Each structure stands twice: as structure tokens, then as C-alpha cells.
Short mmCIF file of C-alpha atoms in Angstrom, two decimals:
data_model
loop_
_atom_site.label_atom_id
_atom_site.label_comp_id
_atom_site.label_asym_id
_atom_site.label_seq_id
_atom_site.Cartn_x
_atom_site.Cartn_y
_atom_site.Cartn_z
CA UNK A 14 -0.95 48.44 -42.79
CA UNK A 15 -3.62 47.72 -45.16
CA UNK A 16 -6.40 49.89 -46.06
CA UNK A 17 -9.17 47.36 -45.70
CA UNK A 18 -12.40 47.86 -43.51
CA UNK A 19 -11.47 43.88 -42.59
CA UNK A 20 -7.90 45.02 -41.45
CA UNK A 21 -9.10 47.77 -39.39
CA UNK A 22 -8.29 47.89 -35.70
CA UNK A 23 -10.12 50.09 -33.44
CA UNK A 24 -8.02 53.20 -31.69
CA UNK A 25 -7.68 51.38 -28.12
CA UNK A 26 -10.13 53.60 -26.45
CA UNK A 27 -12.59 54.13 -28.98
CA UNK A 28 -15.64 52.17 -30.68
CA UNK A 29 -15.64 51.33 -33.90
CA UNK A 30 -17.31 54.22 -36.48
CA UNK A 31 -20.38 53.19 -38.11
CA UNK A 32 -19.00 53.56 -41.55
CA UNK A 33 -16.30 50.77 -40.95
CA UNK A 34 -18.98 48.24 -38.96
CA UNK A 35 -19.03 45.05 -41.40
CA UNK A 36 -22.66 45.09 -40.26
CA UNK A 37 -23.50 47.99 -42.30
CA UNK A 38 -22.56 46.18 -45.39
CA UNK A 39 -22.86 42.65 -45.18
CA UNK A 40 -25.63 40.70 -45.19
CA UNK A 41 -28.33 43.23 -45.21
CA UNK A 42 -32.37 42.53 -44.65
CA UNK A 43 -34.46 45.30 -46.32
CA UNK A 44 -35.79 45.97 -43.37
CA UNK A 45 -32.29 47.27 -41.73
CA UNK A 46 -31.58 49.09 -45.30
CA UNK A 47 -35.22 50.77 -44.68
CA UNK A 48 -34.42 51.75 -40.85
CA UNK A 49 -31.46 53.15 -41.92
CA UNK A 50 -33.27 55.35 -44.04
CA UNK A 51 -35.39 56.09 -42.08
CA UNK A 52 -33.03 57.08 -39.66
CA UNK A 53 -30.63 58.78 -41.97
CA UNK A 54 -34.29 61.33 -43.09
CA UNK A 55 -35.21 62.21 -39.39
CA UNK A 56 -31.79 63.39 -39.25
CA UNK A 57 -31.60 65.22 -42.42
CA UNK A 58 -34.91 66.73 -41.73
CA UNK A 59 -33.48 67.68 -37.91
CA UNK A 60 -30.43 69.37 -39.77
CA UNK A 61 -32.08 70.95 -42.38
CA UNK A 62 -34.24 72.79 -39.62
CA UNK A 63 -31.30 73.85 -37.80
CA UNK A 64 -29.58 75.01 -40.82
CA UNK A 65 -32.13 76.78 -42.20
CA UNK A 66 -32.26 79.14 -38.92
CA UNK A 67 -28.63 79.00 -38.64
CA UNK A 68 -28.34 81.06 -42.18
CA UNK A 69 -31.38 82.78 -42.05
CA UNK A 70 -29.84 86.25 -41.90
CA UNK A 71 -32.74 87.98 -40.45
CA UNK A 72 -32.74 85.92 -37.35
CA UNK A 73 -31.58 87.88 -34.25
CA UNK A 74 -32.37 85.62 -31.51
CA UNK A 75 -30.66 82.40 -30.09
CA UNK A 76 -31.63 79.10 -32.28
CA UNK A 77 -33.53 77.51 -29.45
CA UNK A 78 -33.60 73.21 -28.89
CA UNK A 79 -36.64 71.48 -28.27
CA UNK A 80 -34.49 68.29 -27.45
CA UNK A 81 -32.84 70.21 -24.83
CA UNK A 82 -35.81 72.05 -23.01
CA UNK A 83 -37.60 68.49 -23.05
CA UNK A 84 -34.53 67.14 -21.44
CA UNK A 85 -34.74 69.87 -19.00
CA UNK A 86 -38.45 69.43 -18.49
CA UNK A 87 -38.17 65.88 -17.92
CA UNK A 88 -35.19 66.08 -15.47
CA UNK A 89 -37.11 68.47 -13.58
CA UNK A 90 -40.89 66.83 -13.37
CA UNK A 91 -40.37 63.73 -11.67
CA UNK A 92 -43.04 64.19 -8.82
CA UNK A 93 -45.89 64.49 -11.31
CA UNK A 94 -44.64 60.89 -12.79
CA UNK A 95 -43.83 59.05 -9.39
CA UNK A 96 -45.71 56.16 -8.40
CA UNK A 97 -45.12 55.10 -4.57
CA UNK A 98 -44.72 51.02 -5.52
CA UNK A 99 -42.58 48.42 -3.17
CA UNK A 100 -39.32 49.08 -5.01
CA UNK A 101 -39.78 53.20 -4.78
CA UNK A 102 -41.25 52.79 -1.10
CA UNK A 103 -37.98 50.62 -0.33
CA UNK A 104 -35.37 52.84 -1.54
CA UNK A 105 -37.48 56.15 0.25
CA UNK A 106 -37.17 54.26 3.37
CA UNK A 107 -33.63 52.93 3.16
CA UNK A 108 -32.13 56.20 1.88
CA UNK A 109 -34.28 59.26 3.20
CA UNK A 110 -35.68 57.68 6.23
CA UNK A 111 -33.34 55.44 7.74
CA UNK A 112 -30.44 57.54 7.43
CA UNK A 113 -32.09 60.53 9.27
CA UNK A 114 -33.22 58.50 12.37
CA UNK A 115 -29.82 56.39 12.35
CA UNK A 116 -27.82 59.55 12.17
CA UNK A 117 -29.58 61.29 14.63
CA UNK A 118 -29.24 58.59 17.57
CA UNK A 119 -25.53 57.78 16.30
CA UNK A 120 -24.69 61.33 17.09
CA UNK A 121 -27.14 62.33 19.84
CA UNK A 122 -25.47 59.29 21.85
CA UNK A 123 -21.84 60.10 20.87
CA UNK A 124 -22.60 63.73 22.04
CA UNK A 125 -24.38 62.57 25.08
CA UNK A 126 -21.34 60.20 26.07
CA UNK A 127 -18.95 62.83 25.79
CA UNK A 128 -20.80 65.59 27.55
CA UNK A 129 -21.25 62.52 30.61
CA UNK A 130 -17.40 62.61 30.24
CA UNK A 131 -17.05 66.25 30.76
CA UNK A 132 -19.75 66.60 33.40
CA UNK A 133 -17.22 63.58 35.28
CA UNK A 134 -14.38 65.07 34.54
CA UNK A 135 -12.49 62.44 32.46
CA UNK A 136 -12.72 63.53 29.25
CA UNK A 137 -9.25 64.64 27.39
CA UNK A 138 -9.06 67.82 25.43
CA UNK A 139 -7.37 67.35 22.57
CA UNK A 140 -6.86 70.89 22.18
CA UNK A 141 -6.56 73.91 25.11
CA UNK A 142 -9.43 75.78 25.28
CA UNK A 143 -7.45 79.02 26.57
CA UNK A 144 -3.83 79.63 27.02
CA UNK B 17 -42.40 86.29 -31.28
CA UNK B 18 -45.79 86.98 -32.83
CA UNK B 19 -45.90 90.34 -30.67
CA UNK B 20 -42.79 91.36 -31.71
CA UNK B 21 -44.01 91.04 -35.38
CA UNK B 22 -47.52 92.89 -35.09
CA UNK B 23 -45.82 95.62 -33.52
CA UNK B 24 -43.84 96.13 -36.23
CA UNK B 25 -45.03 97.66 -39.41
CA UNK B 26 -45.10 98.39 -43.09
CA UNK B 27 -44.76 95.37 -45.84
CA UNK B 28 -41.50 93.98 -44.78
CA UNK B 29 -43.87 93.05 -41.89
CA UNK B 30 -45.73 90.87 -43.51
CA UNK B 31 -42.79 89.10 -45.48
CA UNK B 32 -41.34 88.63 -42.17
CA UNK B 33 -44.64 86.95 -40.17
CA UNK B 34 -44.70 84.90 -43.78
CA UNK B 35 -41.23 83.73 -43.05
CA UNK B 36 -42.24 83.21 -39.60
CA UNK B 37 -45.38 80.99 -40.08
CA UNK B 38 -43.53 79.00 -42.72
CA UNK B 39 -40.79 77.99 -39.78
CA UNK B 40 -41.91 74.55 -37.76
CA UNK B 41 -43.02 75.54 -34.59
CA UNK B 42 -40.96 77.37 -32.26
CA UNK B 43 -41.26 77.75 -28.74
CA UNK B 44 -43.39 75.76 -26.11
CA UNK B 45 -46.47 73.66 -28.03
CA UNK B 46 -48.97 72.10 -26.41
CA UNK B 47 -47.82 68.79 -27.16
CA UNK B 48 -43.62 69.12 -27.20
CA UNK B 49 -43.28 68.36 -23.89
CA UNK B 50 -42.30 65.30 -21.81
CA UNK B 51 -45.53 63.76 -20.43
CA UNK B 52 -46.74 60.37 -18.61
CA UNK B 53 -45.87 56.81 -19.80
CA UNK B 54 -47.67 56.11 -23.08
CA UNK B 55 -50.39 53.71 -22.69
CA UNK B 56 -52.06 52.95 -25.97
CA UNK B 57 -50.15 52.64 -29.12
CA UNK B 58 -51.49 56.09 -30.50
CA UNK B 59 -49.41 57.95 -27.69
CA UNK B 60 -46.56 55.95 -28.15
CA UNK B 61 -46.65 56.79 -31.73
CA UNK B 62 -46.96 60.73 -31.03
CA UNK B 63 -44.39 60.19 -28.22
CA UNK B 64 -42.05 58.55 -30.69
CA UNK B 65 -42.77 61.58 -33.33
CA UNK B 66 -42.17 64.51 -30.59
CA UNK B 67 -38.72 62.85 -29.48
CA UNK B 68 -37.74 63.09 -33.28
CA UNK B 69 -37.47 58.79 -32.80
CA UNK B 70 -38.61 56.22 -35.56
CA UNK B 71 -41.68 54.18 -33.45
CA UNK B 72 -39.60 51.12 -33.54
CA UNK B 73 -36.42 53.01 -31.92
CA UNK B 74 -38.81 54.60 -29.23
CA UNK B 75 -38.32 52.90 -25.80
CA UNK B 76 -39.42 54.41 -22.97
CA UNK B 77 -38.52 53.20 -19.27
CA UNK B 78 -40.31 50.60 -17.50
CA UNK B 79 -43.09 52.19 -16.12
CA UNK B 80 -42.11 51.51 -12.38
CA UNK B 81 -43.18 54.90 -10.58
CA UNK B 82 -39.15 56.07 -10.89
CA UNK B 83 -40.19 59.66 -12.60
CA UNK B 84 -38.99 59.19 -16.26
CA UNK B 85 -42.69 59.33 -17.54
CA UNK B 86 -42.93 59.01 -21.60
CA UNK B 87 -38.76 59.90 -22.01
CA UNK B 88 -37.33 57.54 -24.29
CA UNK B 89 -34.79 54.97 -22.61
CA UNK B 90 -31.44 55.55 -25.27
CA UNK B 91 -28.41 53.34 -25.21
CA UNK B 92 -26.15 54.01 -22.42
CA UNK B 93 -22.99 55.34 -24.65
CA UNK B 94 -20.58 58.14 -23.91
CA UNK B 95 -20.65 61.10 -26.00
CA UNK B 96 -16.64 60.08 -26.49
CA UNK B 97 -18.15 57.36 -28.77
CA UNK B 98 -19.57 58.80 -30.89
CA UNK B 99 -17.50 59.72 -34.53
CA UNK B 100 -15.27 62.68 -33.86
CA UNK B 101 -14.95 62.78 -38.02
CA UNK B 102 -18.66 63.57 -38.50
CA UNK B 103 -19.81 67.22 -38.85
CA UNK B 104 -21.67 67.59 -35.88
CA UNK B 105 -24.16 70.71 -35.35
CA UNK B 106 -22.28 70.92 -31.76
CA UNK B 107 -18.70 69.53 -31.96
CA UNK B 108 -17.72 69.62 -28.85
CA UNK B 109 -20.81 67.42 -27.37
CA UNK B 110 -20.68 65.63 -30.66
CA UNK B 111 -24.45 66.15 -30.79
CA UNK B 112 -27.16 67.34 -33.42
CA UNK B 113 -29.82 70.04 -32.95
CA UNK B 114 -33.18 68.20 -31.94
CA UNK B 115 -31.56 65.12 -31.61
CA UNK B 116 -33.36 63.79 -28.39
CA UNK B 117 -30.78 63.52 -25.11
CA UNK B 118 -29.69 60.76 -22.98
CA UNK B 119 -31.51 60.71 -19.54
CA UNK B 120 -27.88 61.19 -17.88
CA UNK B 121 -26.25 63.33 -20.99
CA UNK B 122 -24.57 65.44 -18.56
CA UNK B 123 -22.86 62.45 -16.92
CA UNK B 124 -22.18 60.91 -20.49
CA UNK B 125 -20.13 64.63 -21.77
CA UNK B 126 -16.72 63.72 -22.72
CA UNK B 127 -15.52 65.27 -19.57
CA UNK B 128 -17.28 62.77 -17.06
CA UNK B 129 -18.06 59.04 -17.58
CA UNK B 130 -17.16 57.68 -20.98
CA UNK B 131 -17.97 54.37 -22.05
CA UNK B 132 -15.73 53.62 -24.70
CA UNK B 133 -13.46 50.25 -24.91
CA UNK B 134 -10.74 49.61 -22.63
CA UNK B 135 -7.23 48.47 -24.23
CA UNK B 136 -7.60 44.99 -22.33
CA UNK B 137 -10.86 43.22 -21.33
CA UNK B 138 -11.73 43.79 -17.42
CA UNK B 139 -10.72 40.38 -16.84
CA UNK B 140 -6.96 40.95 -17.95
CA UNK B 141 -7.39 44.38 -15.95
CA UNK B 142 -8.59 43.76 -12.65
CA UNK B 143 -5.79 40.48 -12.81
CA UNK B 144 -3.07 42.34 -13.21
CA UNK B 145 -3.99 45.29 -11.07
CA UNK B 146 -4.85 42.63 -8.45
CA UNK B 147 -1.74 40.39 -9.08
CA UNK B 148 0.55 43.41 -8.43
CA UNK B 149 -0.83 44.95 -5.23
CA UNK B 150 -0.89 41.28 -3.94
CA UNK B 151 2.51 40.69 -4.64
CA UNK B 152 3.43 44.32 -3.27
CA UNK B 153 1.40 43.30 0.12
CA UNK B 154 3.23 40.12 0.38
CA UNK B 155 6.25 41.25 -0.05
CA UNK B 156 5.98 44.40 2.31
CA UNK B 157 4.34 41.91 4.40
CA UNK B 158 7.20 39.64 4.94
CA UNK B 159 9.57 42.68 5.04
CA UNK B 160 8.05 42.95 8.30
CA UNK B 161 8.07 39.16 9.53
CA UNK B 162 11.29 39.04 8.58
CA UNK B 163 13.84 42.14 8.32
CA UNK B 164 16.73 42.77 6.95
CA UNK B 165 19.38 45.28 7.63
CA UNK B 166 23.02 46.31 8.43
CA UNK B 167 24.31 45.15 11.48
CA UNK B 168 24.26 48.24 13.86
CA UNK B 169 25.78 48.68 17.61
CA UNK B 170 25.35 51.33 20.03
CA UNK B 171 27.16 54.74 19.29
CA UNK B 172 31.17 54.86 20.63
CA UNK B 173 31.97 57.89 21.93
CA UNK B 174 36.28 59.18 23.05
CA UNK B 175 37.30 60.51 25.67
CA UNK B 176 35.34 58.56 28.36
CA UNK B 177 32.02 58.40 26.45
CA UNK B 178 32.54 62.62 26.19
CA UNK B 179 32.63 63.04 30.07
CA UNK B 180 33.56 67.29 30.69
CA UNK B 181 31.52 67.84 26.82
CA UNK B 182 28.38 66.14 28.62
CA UNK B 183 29.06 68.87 31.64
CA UNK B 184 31.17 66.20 34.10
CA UNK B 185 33.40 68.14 36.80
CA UNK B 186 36.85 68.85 35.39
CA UNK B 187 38.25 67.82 39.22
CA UNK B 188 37.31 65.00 39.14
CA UNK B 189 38.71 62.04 37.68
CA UNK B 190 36.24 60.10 35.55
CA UNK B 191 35.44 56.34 35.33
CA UNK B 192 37.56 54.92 32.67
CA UNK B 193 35.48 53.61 29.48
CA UNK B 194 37.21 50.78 27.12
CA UNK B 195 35.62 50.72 24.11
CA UNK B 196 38.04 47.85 22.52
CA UNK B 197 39.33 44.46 23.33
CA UNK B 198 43.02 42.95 22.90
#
């Protein structure tokens, strides 16, 4: 098995790193070269940060993530971002509203059916309701 | 943090709110949080700076009234993708501090949905999964049109198909049963 970047075959169920894409090293544009910096900084910056209060040995508190309280923020403020448009309006209606109404007759007749049963005096119990 | 600093006292103090004011912000800042969809190209810039994104990388989701506001829209990719060889700040979601989230990241962990490549493309897949439960239907199916067993006959029981075992009266004499032919 050779120990070439060409020769290498990905683990069947993973991607291929980024270190062995032929993209990162053939035919490059300045312009990838400089995203890639740019990239590669924001993330050194990012890791510097968290390094730097990682180590810091007077620290006594929990190294808190702005990523993850934005995620958390976001997940949680929808309503102030919703919009009622034709697509929003359409999936309201087909999965809050018509399910409520469609439920509700589905089982208020089923119910209603069997109760007319057991008023008549047809209906079979499955199971005794006393022994 | 600042009140937990002026109550303390003496030099150290000071060293220590130096230390503290030298840090990047911590905490909640006016503008670190998610807001609405970006309209001119100044807010998408200082979108694109809060999510720690270059401006070019920064895509945020069609602004359709869904909810996402100004969150960026990242590539939908597994954490189980990503290199397990690279020294991650968090190994286990192979993740960096202040590296901004997928939407779904908690669907995307490497115990839930993972996107990476399949051994065989779907086509090859969804063939041979197909191919086989076919050919199991068929076959069961025909089993059924058609079966196929061991000749059987009713059970032959002595002494007069078990007359006095199956509680006949010992008096009397019971009807003779011939279960051969010569």
C-alpha cells in the first residue's frame, strides 16, 4: 500500500481529511491560499482565547462559549424573527390546525359510534368489566 | 465579575481587574447576540465578525419568516466528519471554543445523524436491499400458491381406534376397525 496522498482511499465511512484533499495543493488561486489564511487566523485567534483562559491559573470559574449561548439564544428566539408569509401560513395550517380539528371529529365520531353501540346493546367487550 | 473584583481589596486587586480588562469580552455584550436578518452590507459584515465567520463564508438563511434571523446557514456535515486526528478544544464533539454551531448541532453529534459516506453509492444500496426482499416475497409468495410437504394421513390408532382407553364399555363388544388391506 503506497504512501501517496494519490493512493489514498478513504476509511468506508468517513470523508476524506483536509490535509489529504488534492484540492488543497493543486492548482491553487491566491485567492483560496488567502481564504485559507484567513480561515486558518480566526481559528488561531479563537484558540488562543480559549487557551489563554484555559491556563490562566487564577481563573476559578467555568470558561464560558459565546458560540454556544448564541446557539442557545437563537434556538430559543424564533417568535421575535417569524414572519407569517404563504409558505409559514401553509405549514401552521396543515400541521397545527388541521390536525386538531381532524383529530377531534375522527375521535368524537368513533366515540360517539361506540357509545350508540352500547346504548343498543350490540357492542362486544373485549374485556369483562367485573368477574 | 466586575463586582466580585471591587469587592475585593489591596494591590493584587488591581493586577487582577488589569488582567481582567485585558481579557476580550466576557459575558453578554450588547452586540454578541443572534439578531434579525442583516439587511445592509454593514450588518452583514458585523454579523459575519460576531459569528467568528470570514464575510465571504457568512451565509445566513433565506429570509423567509422561518425564525433563524441573522444565524449563519453552515454546511450540513456530521460532527463524525470532521478529522478525529486534529487536537480539538472538545474531542468528543470534535469542536473548537467559539467556533460558531450548526443550526441542528445537536442532531449532527456523533451519536445521532451522521453524514459521512456510505461504503456503496445509494443506488447500489437501495438495489440490493430491494432485490433481496423482492426475491424473499416472491419466493414466500409462491410457497403459498404452491406448497410443498410430506405426504401425511390421518393418525392410526390399535386396538379398535383405542375403544375402552377413549372410556367405551368393557361389555360390550366394539365395532371392528381395519386399518390395513391384503
Amino acid at each position: 500500500m503506497s504512501r501517496y496522498m494519490a493512493d489514498y482511499k478513504e476509511a468506508p465511512l468517513a470523508s476524506r481529511p483536509k490535509t489529504l484533499d488534492p484540492a488543497e495543493y493543486f492548482n491553487l488561486s491566491p485567492e483560496y491560499r488567502r481564504a485559507e489564511e484567513e480561515r486558518a487566523a480566526i481559528r488561531a485567534r479563537l484558540k488562543r482565547q480559549y487557551q489563554m483562559q484555559l491556563n490562566n491559573p487564577l481563573r476559578k470559574e467555568l470558561i464560558e462559549d459565546p458560540a454556544l449561548t448564541r446557539w442557545t439564544y437563537a434556538r430559543v428566539h424564533v417568535l421575535p424573527n417569524f414572519k407569517a408569509t404563504p409558505k409559514t401560513s401553509l405549514l401552521g395550517g396543515l400541521f397545527g390546525v388541521f390536525p386538531l380539528f381532524a383529530l377531534y371529529f375522527l375521535f368524537s365520531s368513533d366515540r360517539n359510534k361506540k357509545e350508540q353501540q352500547i346504548k343498543d346493546g350490540t357492542y362486544q367487550r373485549p374485556y369483562r368489566l367485573s368477574y | 465579575m466586575a463586582a466580585r473584583a471591587l469587592s475585593k481589596s489591596g494591590r493584587f486587586d488591581k493586577v487582577y481587574k488589569l488582567v481582567i480588562g485585558s481579557r476580550s469580552a466576557s459575558g453578554v455584550s450588547k452586540g454578541s447576540l443572534p439578531g434579525p436578518y442583516p439587511q445592509t452590507p454593514e450588518e452583514r459584515a458585523a454579523a459575519a465578525k460576531k459569528y467568528n465567520l470570514r464575510l465571504e463564508d457568512y451565509q445566513p438563511y433565506p429570509d423567509d419568516g422561518k425564525g433563524y434571523g441573522d444565524y449563519p446557514m453552515l454546511p450540513n456535515r456530521s460532527q463524525q466528519e470532521r478529522d478525529p486526528w486534529y487536537s480539538w478544544d472538545h474531542p468528543d464533539l470534535r469542536r473548537n471554543w467559539g467556533e460558531s454551531m450548526h443550526w441542528d448541532f445537536d442532531m449532527y453529534t456523533r451519536n445521532r445523524v451522521d453524514t459521512s459516506p456510505s461504503p456503496v453509492d445509494w443506488s447500489t444500496m437501495s438495489k440490493t436491499l430491494l432485490g433481496y426482499l423482492g426475491f424473499m416475497l416472491l419466493m414466500f409468495g409462491l410457497g403459498e400458491v404452491f406448497p410443498m410437504y410430506q405426504p401425511v394421513m390421518p393418525k392410526q390408532y390399535p386396538y379398535n381406534d383405542l375403544y375402552l382407553e377413549r372410556g367405551g364399555d368393557p361389555e360390550k363388544q366394539p365395532k371392528p376397525v381395519k386399518h390395513y388391506e391384503i
